Each structure stands twice: as structure tokens, then as C-alpha cells.
Amino acid sequence: WNSQPTEESRQAMYASGKFKKPYCSRCKTSTHWTSKCRRTSNNGTDRPTETKEKPNSSSSSKSKGKPKDRALFAAFGTMNVSASKIPNATTWWIDSGSCFHMCGQKNMLTNTKKPEFNRQILVANGHKLNVEAVGSSHVVLNDSQREISDVKYVPNLQANLLSVSTLIDKGYCVTFDPEGCKIFDEDSFKVEGELVATGSVENGLYKLDAGSSMCANVAESLVPDSHSLWHRRLGHLNHHSMKLLKNGLATGIKFTESRTPTLCVSCVKGKQSRKPFPRDKNKTVAENPLDLVHSDILGPVDPSFSGRKYLLTFIDDFSRKTFVYFLKTKDEVPHYFEIFRALVETETERRIKTWRTDNGLEFCNQMIQSICEKNGIKHQRTVPYSPSQNGLA
């Protein structure tokens, strides 16, 4: 079960000695372990690293040619800046949508020089800003002073932007969490957890690695659906009612109309009706008994005391006399047909000429065929799904 233990059950587990009670040496509390503490020192400052550094690694191997005093640091965005409030001129904003470091105050830069070639910055509203100089800036952190190199001076820029992609190119790792943004040394940084999504770097910007199908679905959702699609969604509704739904009778139904809607084959097949067989006024009845005998079988019905649940009928077309036999199973039809034939032929001293049935397997088998061929009986079978041809039975 995923339910958390209550405080009473947790205290009972600690008292039994099976579980050790947690204790944090930093917070001086017994609510969590020191390894899971959010504080890293007694003065309440946040710890600079997320994981332990690699063992047996010298400072020269960590620096990889970078300045020795480049320690790990963290920047937290805790200020709620509104659109109408101008940010502080000396504040740096960490921006993952910026291609490089940018500054709007030239007095914040040192060692300035002209850019090697003309470069323009494209901002969100489509305007272009010119880069007039490139230099370095210094920022004071909690433990030391850091130099930000290769900063572009852009006049009239309202905020100083610290580019995430540029930091990563220089060997740092940047993370974002509910507490803020943290920048770490690449050598001692490690990420643990399930990978959800990835992004690719293009011209200093991060593009989400999303499949083309997602973009296609978004594009398709903006286009109204076709008339035939809504016709199928609404259970093959008629065109007049669909037009009423679109014109305000319902909400969310949008489709493109056409003067000649596409013919729905399913509607044509499903709404077809079979015309009844025409009544033959010149229909004649058999001239003599046993010239034509109609048969059919009924069941299964509730079984009788002897277990019989099928009824086999024989109707003489001339006299309309009906004979009924009770069967346990359908495979008894040949046996009772022999009994009926022997009975009526003996009583009338005539022979059965034609026997009309449907296409059920109880009437269409080798035993029935053998009986008809042996006694010269013509076996007439109706057209499939046309019980009207044997309507008398």
C-alpha cells in the first residue's frame, strides 16, 4: 500500500528498535536525516553543490584551463517583477532564451572593445537592437566576486541578461527548481531522476525535441473538420439536423459545408429496405394431395418432460392438413421425414412429388438428398433470407 504511516505508528516503530529515529545535525530536529536536509550549514545558507565531488580529483583536473577561483555559486530569482516596474540597473536576470550575455549599462563593463562585426539582437516584439561594444562585468556573490566575460553592450536594454547557453558553453550546469535557479560546476554536478524531455541547442537557444506529429495535430486542430467527419461522429445524422446544430443549436460543432454533400455509402446500405414479395393473384393451389408439401422446423423452445424442444411441421398444399413431430435434436429430421412419407403415401395411395423447405442444414444434407433421390421427390429450397417463398410453412 502507498499510504503513509501515522505519527502513532511511526513512534511505535521507533520504540520497538526496528527502525532508527532520524536526526538532523544541522536543524537539530528529529524530523529528517542530515543527508536530506535542505540546509547545508548552521547559519541557514543553501548548500552550493547537489552531489558529492568526485574522489581523488585534483583542482587542476577540475578547472580544465578555467580560473582557479571559479567556485560554484547559485543565483535565486526571488523578486516579483511586474510589467510596469523597471528592474534594477545592476540586476542580472538568468535567461534561457538569450543567445549570449547582454547588458544595458555601459558603465558596468570593463575592457570594452568594438565588436568584430555588426551584430543585431532580435527581441520578442520583432524589433532589432544593435550591439555597440563587448566587455566584461563583475558580480558580487555570497563568497567571492565573479567576472562575467564576453558581455554584449546593447543600449536601451531594460534588463541585464545572463545567457544560460553561454554559461553551459563555459563549463557550468544550470538547473531550475521551485526554489529558484542554480548554477554549478560541471565536474561535480550530477543529475538523478527520470528523463522527461530533451532540447537541442540552435544558435544559442534551446528548442524542445518534439515530434512532428504533435505540430501536425496542433495545425489540424485549427482547421474546421469536414462535413463527412461530423456526419459520422453524430451517428450518421441527416444533413438538415447537422446544419441546425452548427447554426447555434449546439456548441463546438464546426465543419465546412458544401452544396452537394458527399454521399455516405454506409447510410445508403443501412437505410435500404427490402420490398415485400408481390401478391400473386393468379397463384394456384396443388391439384392433388401430396403434389406439394411444405416443411419447416421451430425451436429450440422450452423442453418437454421427455426432453423434446423442436417441432417439425409438414403441410399439404392441397388440403392444408398439418402434421407435427416433436424432436430432441435437429438431426432427427431425416428419420421423421421417412415416417411421414410412409404414413401419408400409404393412406392416400399417392406419392410425394415436391417437398419445399428452406436452406437449413437439417434439410440440406446427404441423408435427405439420398431419400429424395431414392423416392423420386423433388426438393425445392427457397432463396436465402427469403422466407416468404415458403410462407405457408
Tab-separated table of C-alpha atoms in Angstrom:
chain	number	residue	atom	x	y	z
A	1	TRP	CA	0.000	0.000	0.000
A	2	ASN	CA	1.123	3.564	-0.670
A	3	SER	CA	-0.441	5.105	2.423
A	4	GLN	CA	1.955	6.940	4.764
A	5	PRO	CA	2.246	5.694	8.392
A	6	THR	CA	0.632	7.803	11.061
A	7	GLU	CA	2.606	9.561	13.775
A	8	GLU	CA	1.461	6.969	16.372
A	9	SER	CA	2.614	4.019	14.236
A	10	ARG	CA	5.920	5.779	13.468
A	11	GLN	CA	6.619	6.324	17.173
A	12	ALA	CA	5.762	2.672	17.870
A	13	MET	CA	8.292	1.530	15.237
A	14	TYR	CA	10.971	3.732	16.791
A	15	ALA	CA	10.185	2.412	20.297
A	16	SER	CA	10.463	-1.220	19.160
A	17	GLY	CA	14.023	-0.627	17.971
A	18	LYS	CA	13.414	-1.959	14.459
A	19	PHE	CA	13.748	1.495	12.911
A	20	LYS	CA	16.239	4.178	13.835
A	21	LYS	CA	14.829	7.582	14.602
A	22	PRO	CA	16.105	10.228	12.127
A	23	TYR	CA	18.115	13.181	13.340
A	24	CYS	CA	19.479	16.246	11.516
A	25	SER	CA	22.699	17.716	12.893
A	26	ARG	CA	22.089	20.999	11.092
A	27	CYS	CA	18.478	21.712	12.070
A	28	LYS	CA	18.803	19.935	15.459
A	29	THR	CA	15.476	18.209	14.797
A	30	SER	CA	14.337	14.591	14.507
A	31	THR	CA	12.041	15.026	11.520
A	32	HIS	CA	14.556	14.071	8.806
A	33	TRP	CA	18.088	12.873	8.178
A	34	THR	CA	21.044	15.205	7.661
A	35	SER	CA	21.538	13.881	4.108
A	36	LYS	CA	18.032	15.041	3.193
A	37	CYS	CA	18.272	18.426	4.902
A	38	ARG	CA	17.624	21.489	2.773
A	39	ARG	CA	20.112	23.485	4.850
A	40	THR	CA	23.813	22.927	4.448
A	41	SER	CA	25.203	24.954	7.350
A	42	ASN	CA	24.172	26.129	10.775
A	43	ASN	CA	23.638	29.679	9.554
A	44	GLY	CA	20.857	28.531	7.198
A	45	THR	CA	22.604	29.129	3.862
A	46	ASP	CA	21.889	26.833	0.974
A	47	ARG	CA	24.484	24.269	0.086
A	48	PRO	CA	26.474	25.022	-3.070
A	49	THR	CA	26.503	21.528	-4.564
A	50	GLU	CA	23.859	18.918	-5.246
A	51	THR	CA	26.123	15.840	-5.142
A	52	LYS	CA	29.452	14.887	-3.731
A	53	GLU	CA	32.571	15.759	-5.657
A	54	LYS	CA	34.482	13.082	-7.447
A	55	PRO	CA	37.123	11.451	-5.172
A	56	ASN	CA	40.864	11.681	-5.846
A	57	SER	CA	40.462	14.578	-8.266
A	58	SER	CA	42.881	17.488	-8.090
A	59	SER	CA	41.985	21.119	-8.513
A	60	SER	CA	43.915	21.285	-11.761
A	61	SER	CA	41.871	18.487	-13.294
A	62	LYS	CA	38.629	20.183	-12.275
A	63	SER	CA	39.470	23.545	-13.708
A	64	LYS	CA	40.263	22.296	-17.206
A	65	GLY	CA	42.048	25.539	-18.015
A	66	LYS	CA	39.486	27.786	-16.299
A	67	PRO	CA	40.376	30.287	-13.493
A	68	LYS	CA	41.240	28.645	-10.177
A	69	ASP	CA	38.925	30.891	-8.135
A	70	ARG	CA	35.874	29.925	-10.175
A	71	ALA	CA	33.848	28.348	-7.351
A	72	LEU	CA	30.279	27.093	-7.521
A	73	PHE	CA	27.566	29.605	-6.937
A	74	ALA	CA	23.788	29.920	-7.007
A	75	ALA	CA	21.506	32.689	-8.199
A	76	PHE	CA	17.929	32.853	-6.918
A	77	GLY	CA	15.093	34.712	-8.565
A	78	THR	CA	13.035	35.808	-5.584
A	79	MET	CA	11.927	39.238	-6.789
A	80	ASN	CA	8.423	39.540	-8.236
A	81	VAL	CA	8.917	41.906	-11.165
A	82	SER	CA	5.769	43.313	-12.749
A	83	ALA	CA	5.488	44.608	-16.260
A	84	SER	CA	5.171	48.208	-15.092
A	85	LYS	CA	8.206	48.074	-12.772
A	86	ILE	CA	11.664	48.846	-14.234
A	87	PRO	CA	14.257	46.335	-12.957
A	88	ASN	CA	17.338	47.462	-11.062
A	89	ALA	CA	20.077	48.514	-13.471
A	90	THR	CA	22.661	46.316	-11.752
A	91	THR	CA	20.486	43.192	-11.522
A	92	TRP	CA	21.308	40.207	-13.685
A	93	TRP	CA	18.485	38.018	-14.960
A	94	ILE	CA	19.192	34.426	-15.922
A	95	ASP	CA	17.563	33.879	-19.318
A	96	SER	CA	17.426	30.584	-21.205
A	97	GLY	CA	16.059	32.406	-24.250
A	98	SER	CA	19.116	34.626	-24.649
A	99	CYS	CA	21.911	33.659	-27.023
A	100	PHE	CA	24.644	35.464	-25.061
A	101	HIS	CA	25.200	37.797	-22.091
A	102	MET	CA	23.732	41.257	-22.632
A	103	CYS	CA	23.940	44.453	-20.612
A	104	GLY	CA	22.138	47.785	-20.982
A	105	GLN	CA	24.555	49.899	-18.880
A	106	LYS	CA	27.970	50.619	-20.375
A	107	ASN	CA	29.409	51.734	-17.021
A	108	MET	CA	29.015	48.163	-15.771
A	109	LEU	CA	31.549	46.897	-18.315
A	110	THR	CA	35.331	46.900	-18.257
A	111	ASN	CA	37.841	46.211	-21.012
A	112	THR	CA	35.275	47.221	-23.602
A	113	LYS	CA	36.011	46.961	-27.274
A	114	LYS	CA	34.154	47.264	-30.519
A	115	PRO	CA	32.553	44.059	-31.835
A	116	GLU	CA	34.375	42.335	-34.655
A	117	PHE	CA	31.342	42.635	-36.908
A	118	ASN	CA	27.942	44.263	-36.758
A	119	ARG	CA	25.523	42.189	-34.696
A	120	GLN	CA	21.841	42.821	-34.023
A	121	ILE	CA	19.590	41.458	-31.287
A	122	LEU	CA	16.090	40.353	-32.256
A	123	VAL	CA	13.723	40.876	-29.316
A	124	ALA	CA	10.320	39.290	-28.714
A	125	ASN	CA	8.293	42.102	-30.301
A	126	GLY	CA	10.244	41.807	-33.558
A	127	HIS	CA	12.444	44.895	-33.096
A	128	LYS	CA	16.200	44.742	-33.646
A	129	LEU	CA	18.764	46.262	-31.282
A	130	ASN	CA	22.392	46.957	-32.185
A	131	VAL	CA	25.400	45.650	-30.236
A	132	GLU	CA	27.824	48.567	-29.767
A	133	ALA	CA	30.521	47.062	-27.535
A	134	VAL	CA	31.776	43.881	-25.901
A	135	GLY	CA	33.376	43.720	-22.450
A	136	SER	CA	33.459	42.104	-19.025
A	137	SER	CA	31.405	42.720	-15.922
A	138	HIS	CA	31.838	41.790	-12.265
A	139	VAL	CA	29.170	40.475	-9.940
A	140	VAL	CA	29.475	40.071	-6.170
A	141	LEU	CA	28.272	36.690	-4.889
A	142	ASN	CA	27.954	35.324	-1.365
A	143	ASP	CA	31.533	34.156	-1.103
A	144	SER	CA	33.518	35.949	-3.793
A	145	GLN	CA	33.485	38.230	-6.771
A	146	ARG	CA	32.995	36.729	-10.209
A	147	GLU	CA	33.810	38.031	-13.647
A	148	ILE	CA	31.299	37.698	-16.472
A	149	SER	CA	33.195	37.794	-19.733
A	150	ASP	CA	32.055	38.388	-23.292
A	151	VAL	CA	29.117	40.621	-22.345
A	152	LYS	CA	27.414	42.455	-25.216
A	153	TYR	CA	26.506	46.101	-24.588
A	154	VAL	CA	23.058	46.827	-26.048
A	155	PRO	CA	21.810	50.395	-25.494
A	156	ASN	CA	18.237	50.879	-24.278
A	157	LEU	CA	18.114	47.295	-22.977
A	158	GLN	CA	15.887	47.387	-19.895
A	159	ALA	CA	17.409	44.319	-18.159
A	160	ASN	CA	20.818	42.668	-17.907
A	161	LEU	CA	20.554	39.125	-19.216
A	162	LEU	CA	22.766	36.203	-18.257
A	163	SER	CA	22.605	33.637	-21.051
A	164	VAL	CA	22.144	30.001	-19.970
A	165	SER	CA	23.612	28.634	-23.198
A	166	THR	CA	26.765	30.757	-22.780
A	167	LEU	CA	27.195	29.535	-19.204
A	168	ILE	CA	26.943	25.941	-20.375
A	169	ASP	CA	29.481	26.569	-23.135
A	170	LYS	CA	31.926	27.777	-20.455
A	171	GLY	CA	31.558	24.585	-18.422
A	172	TYR	CA	28.750	25.318	-15.980
A	173	CYS	CA	25.495	23.438	-15.359
A	174	VAL	CA	22.245	25.310	-14.801
A	175	THR	CA	19.194	23.880	-13.055
A	176	PHE	CA	15.750	25.309	-12.322
A	177	ASP	CA	13.535	24.201	-9.437
A	178	PRO	CA	10.745	25.688	-7.280
A	179	GLU	CA	13.371	27.397	-5.091
A	180	GLY	CA	14.997	29.229	-7.991
A	181	CYS	CA	17.868	28.725	-10.406
A	182	LYS	CA	21.234	27.175	-9.526
A	183	ILE	CA	24.485	27.271	-11.465
A	184	PHE	CA	27.044	24.535	-10.724
A	185	ASP	CA	30.474	23.399	-11.768
A	186	GLU	CA	30.206	20.754	-14.471
A	187	ASP	CA	32.834	18.477	-12.872
A	188	SER	CA	30.960	17.909	-9.602
A	189	PHE	CA	27.417	18.068	-10.919
A	190	LYS	CA	25.214	15.020	-11.388
A	191	VAL	CA	21.512	14.730	-12.216
A	192	GLU	CA	19.475	11.829	-10.898
A	193	GLY	CA	15.895	11.150	-11.933
A	194	GLU	CA	13.737	10.121	-14.854
A	195	LEU	CA	14.349	11.929	-18.125
A	196	VAL	CA	11.111	13.522	-19.328
A	197	ALA	CA	12.121	15.600	-22.339
A	198	THR	CA	15.197	16.902	-24.128
A	199	GLY	CA	16.097	20.052	-26.029
A	200	SER	CA	18.615	20.835	-28.738
A	201	VAL	CA	20.775	23.957	-28.941
A	202	GLU	CA	20.300	26.017	-32.083
A	203	ASN	CA	22.033	29.397	-32.350
A	204	GLY	CA	22.273	29.674	-28.578
A	205	LEU	CA	18.583	28.883	-27.985
A	206	TYR	CA	17.043	25.692	-26.654
A	207	LYS	CA	14.443	24.029	-28.855
A	208	LEU	CA	12.239	21.309	-27.414
A	209	ASP	CA	12.805	17.980	-29.156
A	210	ALA	CA	9.185	17.283	-30.082
A	211	GLY	CA	7.947	15.030	-32.843
A	212	SER	CA	6.441	16.451	-35.990
A	213	SER	CA	3.162	14.648	-35.275
A	214	MET	CA	2.468	16.971	-32.316
A	215	CYS	CA	2.882	20.031	-34.526
A	216	ALA	CA	0.708	18.421	-37.159
A	217	ASN	CA	-2.042	17.748	-34.627
A	218	VAL	CA	-1.951	21.364	-33.471
A	219	ALA	CA	-2.210	22.552	-37.059
A	220	GLU	CA	-5.051	20.188	-37.805
A	221	SER	CA	-6.991	21.304	-34.738
A	222	LEU	CA	-7.088	24.849	-36.120
A	223	VAL	CA	-8.767	23.727	-39.341
A	224	PRO	CA	-12.533	23.007	-39.218
A	225	ASP	CA	-13.430	19.371	-39.615
A	226	SER	CA	-15.123	18.131	-42.732
A	227	HIS	CA	-18.853	17.599	-43.105
A	228	SER	CA	-18.448	13.850	-43.553
A	229	LEU	CA	-16.401	13.537	-40.337
A	230	TRP	CA	-19.083	15.233	-38.227
A	231	HIS	CA	-21.696	13.165	-40.041
A	232	ARG	CA	-20.001	10.006	-38.745
A	233	ARG	CA	-19.406	11.473	-35.277
A	234	LEU	CA	-23.101	12.247	-34.880
A	235	GLY	CA	-24.152	8.721	-35.773
A	236	HIS	CA	-24.850	9.423	-39.473
A	237	LEU	CA	-27.246	12.280	-38.720
A	238	ASN	CA	-29.146	13.806	-41.637
A	239	HIS	CA	-27.788	16.970	-43.248
A	240	HIS	CA	-30.652	19.228	-42.172
A	241	SER	CA	-30.237	18.398	-38.474
A	242	MET	CA	-26.469	18.818	-38.743
A	243	LYS	CA	-26.978	22.326	-40.114
A	244	LEU	CA	-29.237	23.193	-37.166
A	245	LEU	CA	-26.564	22.015	-34.707
A	246	LYS	CA	-23.909	24.129	-36.403
A	247	ASN	CA	-26.077	27.272	-36.520
A	248	GLY	CA	-26.470	27.524	-32.738
A	249	LEU	CA	-28.457	24.531	-31.543
A	250	ALA	CA	-25.221	23.124	-30.053
A	251	THR	CA	-21.755	24.469	-29.313
A	252	GLY	CA	-18.390	23.171	-30.509
A	253	ILE	CA	-19.612	21.820	-33.842
A	254	LYS	CA	-17.749	23.381	-36.765
A	255	PHE	CA	-17.454	21.942	-40.238
A	256	THR	CA	-17.182	23.112	-43.789
A	257	GLU	CA	-20.404	22.970	-45.756
A	258	SER	CA	-20.750	22.114	-49.412
A	259	ARG	CA	-23.648	22.457	-51.798
A	260	THR	CA	-23.546	18.761	-52.636
A	261	PRO	CA	-22.583	16.733	-49.518
A	262	THR	CA	-20.558	13.618	-50.095
A	263	LEU	CA	-22.668	10.504	-50.487
A	264	CYS	CA	-22.385	8.275	-47.403
A	265	VAL	CA	-22.189	4.662	-48.525
A	266	SER	CA	-22.931	3.356	-45.016
A	267	CYS	CA	-26.179	5.346	-44.881
A	268	VAL	CA	-27.256	4.028	-48.261
A	269	LYS	CA	-26.620	0.436	-47.216
A	270	GLY	CA	-28.040	0.751	-43.711
A	271	LYS	CA	-31.234	2.572	-44.676
A	272	GLN	CA	-32.180	0.331	-47.561
A	273	SER	CA	-35.451	-1.558	-47.124
A	274	ARG	CA	-36.488	-4.710	-48.883
A	275	LYS	CA	-39.715	-4.543	-50.776
A	276	PRO	CA	-42.301	-7.216	-49.988
A	277	PHE	CA	-42.961	-10.032	-52.389
A	278	PRO	CA	-45.819	-9.106	-54.732
A	279	ARG	CA	-49.042	-10.926	-54.097
A	280	ASP	CA	-49.716	-13.317	-56.955
A	281	LYS	CA	-53.404	-13.117	-57.786
A	282	ASN	CA	-53.107	-15.982	-60.237
A	283	LYS	CA	-51.484	-18.261	-57.707
A	284	THR	CA	-52.779	-21.779	-57.982
A	285	VAL	CA	-53.024	-24.476	-55.354
A	286	ALA	CA	-51.831	-28.025	-55.900
A	287	GLU	CA	-54.393	-30.046	-57.823
A	288	ASN	CA	-53.946	-33.272	-55.865
A	289	PRO	CA	-52.830	-34.275	-52.369
A	290	LEU	CA	-49.063	-34.660	-51.839
A	291	ASP	CA	-48.268	-32.776	-55.039
A	292	LEU	CA	-46.548	-30.175	-52.853
A	293	VAL	CA	-45.593	-30.451	-49.177
A	294	HIS	CA	-44.236	-27.508	-47.132
A	295	SER	CA	-41.923	-28.092	-44.157
A	296	ASP	CA	-40.172	-26.034	-41.515
A	297	ILE	CA	-38.747	-26.524	-38.043
A	298	LEU	CA	-39.452	-24.488	-34.913
A	299	GLY	CA	-37.168	-24.198	-31.915
A	300	PRO	CA	-35.467	-24.522	-29.639
A	301	VAL	CA	-38.280	-23.975	-27.135
A	302	ASP	CA	-38.658	-24.973	-23.504
A	303	PRO	CA	-38.098	-28.743	-23.455
A	304	SER	CA	-40.958	-31.097	-22.651
A	305	PHE	CA	-40.873	-33.777	-19.958
A	306	SER	CA	-39.267	-36.144	-22.449
A	307	GLY	CA	-36.629	-33.532	-23.415
A	308	ARG	CA	-38.015	-32.618	-26.849
A	309	LYS	CA	-37.539	-28.949	-27.819
A	310	TYR	CA	-38.003	-28.810	-31.625
A	311	LEU	CA	-41.208	-29.009	-33.724
A	312	LEU	CA	-41.118	-30.336	-37.313
A	313	THR	CA	-44.126	-29.490	-39.475
A	314	PHE	CA	-45.385	-30.974	-42.759
A	315	ILE	CA	-48.258	-29.106	-44.511
A	316	ASP	CA	-50.034	-30.428	-47.589
A	317	ASP	CA	-50.583	-27.613	-50.080
A	318	PHE	CA	-53.809	-29.129	-51.445
A	319	SER	CA	-55.688	-29.941	-48.241
A	320	ARG	CA	-53.744	-27.704	-45.765
A	321	LYS	CA	-53.565	-30.691	-43.444
A	322	THR	CA	-50.709	-30.312	-40.973
A	323	PHE	CA	-48.544	-32.974	-39.372
A	324	VAL	CA	-46.332	-32.109	-36.377
A	325	TYR	CA	-43.490	-34.169	-34.916
A	326	PHE	CA	-41.531	-33.393	-31.742
A	327	LEU	CA	-37.748	-33.716	-31.932
A	328	LYS	CA	-34.954	-33.721	-29.379
A	329	THR	CA	-32.328	-32.608	-31.900
A	330	LYS	CA	-32.386	-31.343	-35.479
A	331	ASP	CA	-30.514	-34.322	-36.834
A	332	GLU	CA	-33.703	-36.373	-36.358
A	333	VAL	CA	-35.351	-34.651	-39.360
A	334	PRO	CA	-34.428	-37.393	-41.912
A	335	HIS	CA	-35.846	-40.088	-39.615
A	336	TYR	CA	-39.197	-38.354	-39.132
A	337	PHE	CA	-39.393	-37.449	-42.806
A	338	GLU	CA	-39.237	-41.153	-43.624
A	339	ILE	CA	-42.009	-41.822	-41.070
A	340	PHE	CA	-44.189	-39.063	-42.534
A	341	ARG	CA	-43.620	-40.203	-46.143
A	342	ALA	CA	-44.519	-43.815	-45.372
A	343	LEU	CA	-47.650	-42.750	-43.466
A	344	VAL	CA	-49.197	-40.350	-45.999
A	345	GLU	CA	-48.289	-42.397	-49.072
A	346	THR	CA	-49.942	-45.464	-47.563
A	347	GLU	CA	-53.104	-43.575	-46.532
A	348	THR	CA	-53.607	-41.711	-49.818
A	349	GLU	CA	-52.122	-44.293	-52.174
A	350	ARG	CA	-50.266	-41.406	-53.750
A	351	ARG	CA	-46.607	-40.384	-53.746
A	352	ILE	CA	-44.983	-37.125	-52.630
A	353	LYS	CA	-43.907	-35.205	-55.713
A	354	THR	CA	-42.423	-31.950	-54.356
A	355	TRP	CA	-41.055	-31.033	-50.935
A	356	ARG	CA	-40.381	-27.336	-50.237
A	357	THR	CA	-38.093	-26.233	-47.342
A	358	ASP	CA	-35.598	-23.504	-46.506
A	359	ASN	CA	-31.803	-23.845	-46.647
A	360	GLY	CA	-31.301	-25.052	-43.088
A	361	LEU	CA	-28.671	-27.741	-42.642
A	362	GLU	CA	-31.276	-30.053	-41.168
A	363	PHE	CA	-32.890	-30.096	-44.638
A	364	CYS	CA	-29.762	-29.820	-46.751
A	365	ASN	CA	-27.616	-32.864	-46.060
A	366	GLN	CA	-26.671	-36.152	-47.676
A	367	MET	CA	-29.319	-38.225	-45.858
A	368	ILE	CA	-32.177	-36.003	-47.087
A	369	GLN	CA	-30.705	-35.949	-50.577
A	370	SER	CA	-30.448	-39.724	-50.594
A	371	ILE	CA	-34.097	-40.116	-49.504
A	372	CYS	CA	-35.349	-37.723	-52.183
A	373	GLU	CA	-33.329	-39.403	-54.950
A	374	LYS	CA	-34.434	-42.878	-53.867
A	375	ASN	CA	-38.142	-41.978	-53.856
A	376	GLY	CA	-38.200	-39.551	-56.775
A	377	ILE	CA	-39.075	-36.493	-54.708
A	378	LYS	CA	-38.187	-33.052	-55.998
A	379	HIS	CA	-36.637	-30.977	-53.208
A	380	GLN	CA	-37.337	-27.251	-53.597
A	381	ARG	CA	-35.298	-24.816	-51.474
A	382	THR	CA	-36.082	-21.119	-51.010
A	383	VAL	CA	-33.678	-18.293	-51.848
A	384	PRO	CA	-31.514	-17.383	-48.806
A	385	TYR	CA	-33.099	-14.793	-46.499
A	386	SER	CA	-36.416	-15.128	-48.359
A	387	PRO	CA	-38.826	-16.937	-46.015
A	388	SER	CA	-41.763	-15.549	-47.975
A	389	GLN	CA	-41.149	-18.142	-50.650
A	390	ASN	CA	-42.179	-20.773	-48.141
A	391	GLY	CA	-44.795	-18.676	-46.406
A	392	LEU	CA	-47.278	-21.488	-45.880
A	393	ALA	CA	-44.846	-23.300	-43.559
